[in-house]
Amino acid sequence: MTSTGPDPAPHQRLTALAQSISTTPTDGTADLPYTYLHTQMWARATNMIVRTEVRRWRRDADGSGQEITRRLPDLSGVDHQPERDERKLFAETPETLTRYRVDTLHPHLPEPLPTDAATLASALAPRELAAEPAYPRILIGGLVGLATSQYLNREQRAASLRVLATIPETKYLGKTVDLAGRPGLGFSVTADSSTSQLVIDPNSGEILAAQERVTGQRPGLFSYVLILERGHTASTATVAYP
C-alpha cells in the first residue's frame, strides 16, 4: 500500500532511522585492540585546500598507534568542489608513515561513549551555547568529529542520529550518493553562515561523508570528508573487516 500522507519531518525521519538501523560486521570487532579509520579529506587552510588521505590505527588502551598518510598538492583558492577523479590521485602519491607513542592519539570524546542523545549532545557542544547562532554548527561539527575519530557501535550510531534529529535547522535532502559512489540519505544543517551536509547509510546509520561550505567574505569549501573504512583490528598490519 502506498501512503498518501505528508512526508515525515526531518526529525521524525531521523528518529525512525535511529530505531531501524542494523548492526554491521565491524560491530563484532570491538574486542580487538586497535581502532582503525580510513578517511579522505579536503580541508581549508587559509587560502588553499589541503587534500589528505589517512589510515589511522589507535591502540585504545594507551593512545599509541600509527598513521599512513598520502597528501595531494594543495589547491590555490577555497571555492573548490571535490570531484571523484581526484580520489584516484591518492593511489599515485607516496605514503608517509608516522608512529605515535603512548598517550598521543586521543579520541574525540572519552570512552565509553554515551548512548543517550541528550548526554551525547552535551558532551559534543556545551548546553550553555544552545541559544547562540553557532550552536547547530558546533553540534554537527562534533558529530562529524566523533565519526572521524572513533568507532561507533549500533547504539552509539543511533544516539548520533537522535542528536541530529534535535537540531531544528536539519533538512532532509533525499537519496544521494557520496564522492565514493556509495548510496545514502542526505541531510543538511544551515547556521552561522555555514551549510553542512551529511550522507548517512540508511542501513547502518553510519556517516559516509560530510561536507561544510561557508558564506561571507571568503565563501567556499570549508571541509569535505569521506569515511571509507572503520572498525577494530588486531594490529597495525591489518585493516578492518572485510
Tab-separated table of C-alpha atoms in Angstrom:
chain	number	residue	atom	x	y	z
A	1	MET	CA	0.000	0.000	0.000
A	2	THR	CA	1.286	3.440	-0.924
A	3	SER	CA	0.980	6.173	1.672
A	4	THR	CA	-0.782	9.360	0.580
A	5	GLY	CA	0.078	11.278	3.740
A	6	PRO	CA	2.692	14.020	4.029
A	7	ASP	CA	6.363	13.130	4.085
A	8	PRO	CA	7.771	12.812	7.604
A	9	ALA	CA	9.579	15.805	9.011
A	10	PRO	CA	13.384	15.509	9.180
A	11	HIS	CA	13.363	14.866	12.937
A	12	GLN	CA	10.740	12.144	12.504
A	13	ARG	CA	12.719	10.546	9.694
A	14	LEU	CA	15.920	10.557	11.754
A	15	THR	CA	14.191	9.203	14.851
A	16	ALA	CA	12.698	6.358	12.830
A	17	LEU	CA	16.065	5.687	11.202
A	18	ALA	CA	17.737	5.501	14.629
A	19	GLN	CA	15.263	2.813	15.635
A	20	SER	CA	15.689	0.733	12.486
A	21	ILE	CA	19.434	0.686	11.788
A	22	SER	CA	21.195	-2.658	11.828
A	23	THR	CA	24.441	-3.969	13.211
A	24	THR	CA	27.429	-4.331	10.881
A	25	PRO	CA	30.179	-6.980	10.677
A	26	THR	CA	32.605	-4.475	12.210
A	27	ASP	CA	30.380	-4.148	15.282
A	28	GLY	CA	31.688	-7.591	16.195
A	29	THR	CA	35.331	-6.469	16.261
A	30	ALA	CA	35.159	-4.339	19.418
A	31	ASP	CA	37.335	-6.743	21.438
A	32	LEU	CA	40.316	-6.121	19.126
A	33	PRO	CA	42.881	-3.622	20.447
A	34	TYR	CA	43.144	-1.045	17.643
A	35	THR	CA	40.500	1.354	16.350
A	36	TYR	CA	41.004	1.658	12.584
A	37	LEU	CA	39.733	4.513	10.408
A	38	HIS	CA	40.397	5.283	6.752
A	39	THR	CA	39.421	8.760	5.549
A	40	GLN	CA	39.968	11.129	2.666
A	41	MET	CA	39.631	14.829	3.424
A	42	TRP	CA	39.582	18.178	1.649
A	43	ALA	CA	40.075	20.998	4.181
A	44	ARG	CA	40.508	24.757	4.011
A	45	ALA	CA	43.858	26.143	5.192
A	46	THR	CA	43.947	29.940	4.894
A	47	ASN	CA	43.915	30.483	1.101
A	48	MET	CA	44.117	26.906	-0.141
A	49	ILE	CA	42.536	23.475	0.047
A	50	VAL	CA	44.605	20.666	1.574
A	51	ARG	CA	43.813	17.138	0.333
A	52	THR	CA	44.804	14.233	2.572
A	53	GLU	CA	44.162	10.510	2.839
A	54	VAL	CA	44.694	8.987	6.289
A	55	ARG	CA	44.676	5.414	7.548
A	56	ARG	CA	44.920	5.515	11.344
A	57	TRP	CA	45.338	2.746	13.901
A	58	ARG	CA	44.883	3.860	17.525
A	59	ARG	CA	45.550	1.425	20.365
A	60	ASP	CA	42.600	2.112	22.612
A	61	ALA	CA	44.295	1.001	25.814
A	62	ASP	CA	47.123	3.540	25.761
A	63	GLY	CA	46.663	6.031	22.902
A	64	SER	CA	49.609	4.800	20.850
A	65	GLY	CA	49.405	3.810	17.201
A	66	GLN	CA	50.312	4.852	13.701
A	67	GLU	CA	49.088	6.721	10.625
A	68	ILE	CA	49.766	6.196	6.944
A	69	THR	CA	49.060	9.375	5.014
A	70	ARG	CA	49.022	10.465	1.397
A	71	ARG	CA	48.812	14.149	0.518
A	72	LEU	CA	47.981	15.609	-2.867
A	73	PRO	CA	49.312	19.021	-3.937
A	74	ASP	CA	47.413	21.858	-2.294
A	75	LEU	CA	44.865	23.724	-4.411
A	76	SER	CA	45.061	27.511	-4.529
A	77	GLY	CA	41.834	29.260	-3.507
A	78	VAL	CA	38.951	27.975	-1.417
A	79	ASP	CA	35.984	27.814	-3.810
A	80	HIS	CA	36.590	24.188	-4.730
A	81	GLN	CA	34.173	21.293	-5.079
A	82	PRO	CA	35.824	17.867	-4.666
A	83	GLU	CA	35.404	15.506	-7.622
A	84	ARG	CA	35.516	11.738	-7.917
A	85	ASP	CA	38.511	11.766	-10.248
A	86	GLU	CA	40.605	13.416	-7.526
A	87	ARG	CA	40.291	10.308	-5.397
A	88	LYS	CA	42.254	8.268	-7.943
A	89	LEU	CA	45.238	10.547	-7.452
A	90	PHE	CA	45.767	9.418	-3.858
A	91	ALA	CA	46.837	5.951	-5.032
A	92	GLU	CA	49.580	7.587	-7.126
A	93	THR	CA	51.002	9.551	-4.188
A	94	PRO	CA	53.800	8.267	-1.892
A	95	GLU	CA	52.848	7.171	1.593
A	96	THR	CA	54.189	8.672	4.806
A	97	LEU	CA	54.261	6.506	7.930
A	98	THR	CA	54.057	8.171	11.341
A	99	ARG	CA	54.234	6.197	14.579
A	100	TYR	CA	52.800	7.600	17.795
A	101	ARG	CA	53.916	6.961	21.331
A	102	VAL	CA	51.673	6.201	24.291
A	103	ASP	CA	49.079	8.869	25.121
A	104	THR	CA	49.483	10.658	21.791
A	105	LEU	CA	46.410	9.675	19.761
A	106	HIS	CA	43.282	10.783	21.584
A	107	PRO	CA	39.624	10.051	20.764
A	108	HIS	CA	37.204	12.913	20.181
A	109	LEU	CA	35.321	12.021	23.378
A	110	PRO	CA	36.305	9.785	26.298
A	111	GLU	CA	35.201	6.172	26.103
A	112	PRO	CA	32.692	4.686	26.635
A	113	LEU	CA	30.572	6.999	24.547
A	114	PRO	CA	27.102	7.825	25.897
A	115	THR	CA	24.129	6.267	24.141
A	116	ASP	CA	21.623	8.800	25.489
A	117	ALA	CA	21.103	11.571	22.927
A	118	ALA	CA	20.893	14.424	25.446
A	119	THR	CA	24.052	13.301	27.229
A	120	LEU	CA	25.895	12.873	23.939
A	121	ALA	CA	24.792	16.316	22.722
A	122	SER	CA	26.034	17.924	25.942
A	123	ALA	CA	29.397	16.215	25.521
A	124	LEU	CA	29.694	17.407	21.918
A	125	ALA	CA	28.613	21.026	22.471
A	126	PRO	CA	28.132	22.871	25.795
A	127	ARG	CA	24.447	23.388	26.549
A	128	GLU	CA	25.097	26.963	27.653
A	129	LEU	CA	25.735	27.756	23.979
A	130	ALA	CA	22.363	26.409	22.852
A	131	ALA	CA	20.938	29.896	22.242
A	132	GLU	CA	23.913	31.002	20.157
A	133	PRO	CA	23.596	31.133	16.331
A	134	ALA	CA	26.700	28.953	16.019
A	135	TYR	CA	25.345	26.143	18.235
A	136	PRO	CA	23.909	23.958	15.417
A	137	ARG	CA	27.194	24.281	13.532
A	138	ILE	CA	29.186	23.324	16.636
A	139	LEU	CA	26.922	20.357	17.303
A	140	ILE	CA	27.042	18.929	13.801
A	141	GLY	CA	30.786	19.552	13.740
A	142	GLY	CA	31.015	17.478	16.896
A	143	LEU	CA	29.090	14.627	15.274
A	144	VAL	CA	31.456	14.650	12.304
A	145	GLY	CA	34.492	14.874	14.587
A	146	LEU	CA	33.217	11.890	16.521
A	147	ALA	CA	32.658	9.794	13.405
A	148	THR	CA	36.124	10.622	12.041
A	149	SER	CA	37.905	9.835	15.304
A	150	GLN	CA	36.147	6.891	16.926
A	151	TYR	CA	34.278	3.730	16.070
A	152	LEU	CA	30.570	3.956	16.877
A	153	ASN	CA	28.611	0.795	17.582
A	154	ARG	CA	24.928	0.448	16.705
A	155	GLU	CA	23.672	2.089	19.899
A	156	GLN	CA	26.104	4.977	19.569
A	157	ARG	CA	25.211	5.487	15.910
A	158	ALA	CA	21.544	5.594	16.891
A	159	ALA	CA	22.317	8.197	19.559
A	160	SER	CA	24.136	10.324	16.969
A	161	LEU	CA	21.100	10.210	14.690
A	162	ARG	CA	18.844	11.260	17.562
A	163	VAL	CA	21.192	14.189	18.282
A	164	LEU	CA	20.929	15.268	14.647
A	165	ALA	CA	17.149	14.993	14.957
A	166	THR	CA	17.152	17.572	17.768
A	167	ILE	CA	18.693	20.298	15.571
A	168	PRO	CA	15.753	22.408	14.311
A	169	GLU	CA	17.729	23.550	11.256
A	170	THR	CA	18.122	19.983	9.944
A	171	LYS	CA	16.639	19.398	6.489
A	172	TYR	CA	16.191	16.161	4.556
A	173	LEU	CA	17.722	16.228	1.070
A	174	GLY	CA	16.540	12.840	-0.156
A	175	LYS	CA	18.509	9.914	-1.568
A	176	THR	CA	22.007	10.739	-2.757
A	177	VAL	CA	25.500	9.310	-3.237
A	178	ASP	CA	28.798	10.385	-1.758
A	179	LEU	CA	32.040	11.103	-3.591
A	180	ALA	CA	32.907	7.394	-3.455
A	181	GLY	CA	29.625	6.497	-5.158
A	182	ARG	CA	28.023	4.981	-2.058
A	183	PRO	CA	24.249	5.483	-1.749
A	184	GLY	CA	22.836	7.202	1.285
A	185	LEU	CA	20.340	9.680	2.674
A	186	GLY	CA	21.249	13.360	2.599
A	187	PHE	CA	20.678	15.800	5.465
A	188	SER	CA	21.787	19.410	5.841
A	189	VAL	CA	22.124	21.996	8.592
A	190	THR	CA	22.474	25.712	7.834
A	191	ALA	CA	23.593	28.016	10.648
A	192	ASP	CA	26.165	30.734	11.351
A	193	SER	CA	26.935	31.399	7.658
A	194	SER	CA	27.626	27.701	7.110
A	195	THR	CA	25.848	24.770	5.484
A	196	SER	CA	26.850	21.236	6.439
A	197	GLN	CA	25.633	18.213	4.502
A	198	LEU	CA	25.799	14.622	5.685
A	199	VAL	CA	25.384	11.413	3.698
A	200	ILE	CA	24.127	8.678	6.026
A	201	ASP	CA	23.948	4.956	5.306
A	202	PRO	CA	20.243	4.062	5.663
A	203	ASN	CA	21.015	0.537	6.859
A	204	SER	CA	23.803	1.043	9.401
A	205	GLY	CA	23.267	4.699	10.331
A	206	GLU	CA	26.948	5.438	9.664
A	207	ILE	CA	28.058	8.826	8.370
A	208	LEU	CA	29.597	8.092	4.981
A	209	ALA	CA	30.540	11.655	4.059
A	210	ALA	CA	30.278	15.173	5.411
A	211	GLN	CA	30.715	18.497	3.661
A	212	GLU	CA	30.705	22.039	5.025
A	213	ARG	CA	30.582	25.150	2.849
A	214	VAL	CA	30.668	28.695	4.203
A	215	THR	CA	29.431	32.080	3.009
A	216	GLY	CA	30.674	35.548	3.851
A	217	GLN	CA	33.785	37.400	2.736
A	218	ARG	CA	35.592	34.224	1.657
A	219	PRO	CA	32.838	31.828	0.588
A	220	GLY	CA	33.608	28.314	-0.494
A	221	LEU	CA	34.548	24.918	0.786
A	222	PHE	CA	35.436	24.549	4.442
A	223	SER	CA	35.770	20.765	4.519
A	224	TYR	CA	34.721	17.533	2.845
A	225	VAL	CA	35.458	14.158	4.389
A	226	LEU	CA	34.838	10.591	3.262
A	227	ILE	CA	34.843	7.873	5.925
A	228	LEU	CA	35.808	4.872	3.822
A	229	GLU	CA	36.615	2.161	6.389
A	230	ARG	CA	36.130	1.795	10.113
A	231	GLY	CA	36.424	-0.976	12.660
A	232	HIS	CA	38.868	-2.615	15.035
A	233	THR	CA	41.983	-4.611	14.163
A	234	ALA	CA	44.393	-6.976	15.875
A	235	SER	CA	47.463	-4.986	14.834
A	236	THR	CA	48.626	-2.068	12.723
A	237	ALA	CA	49.390	-4.526	9.928
A	238	THR	CA	45.720	-5.337	9.381
A	239	VAL	CA	42.649	-3.424	8.202
A	240	ALA	CA	39.049	-3.613	9.282
A	241	TYR	CA	36.509	-6.185	8.060
A	242	PRO	CA	36.164	-7.308	5.341
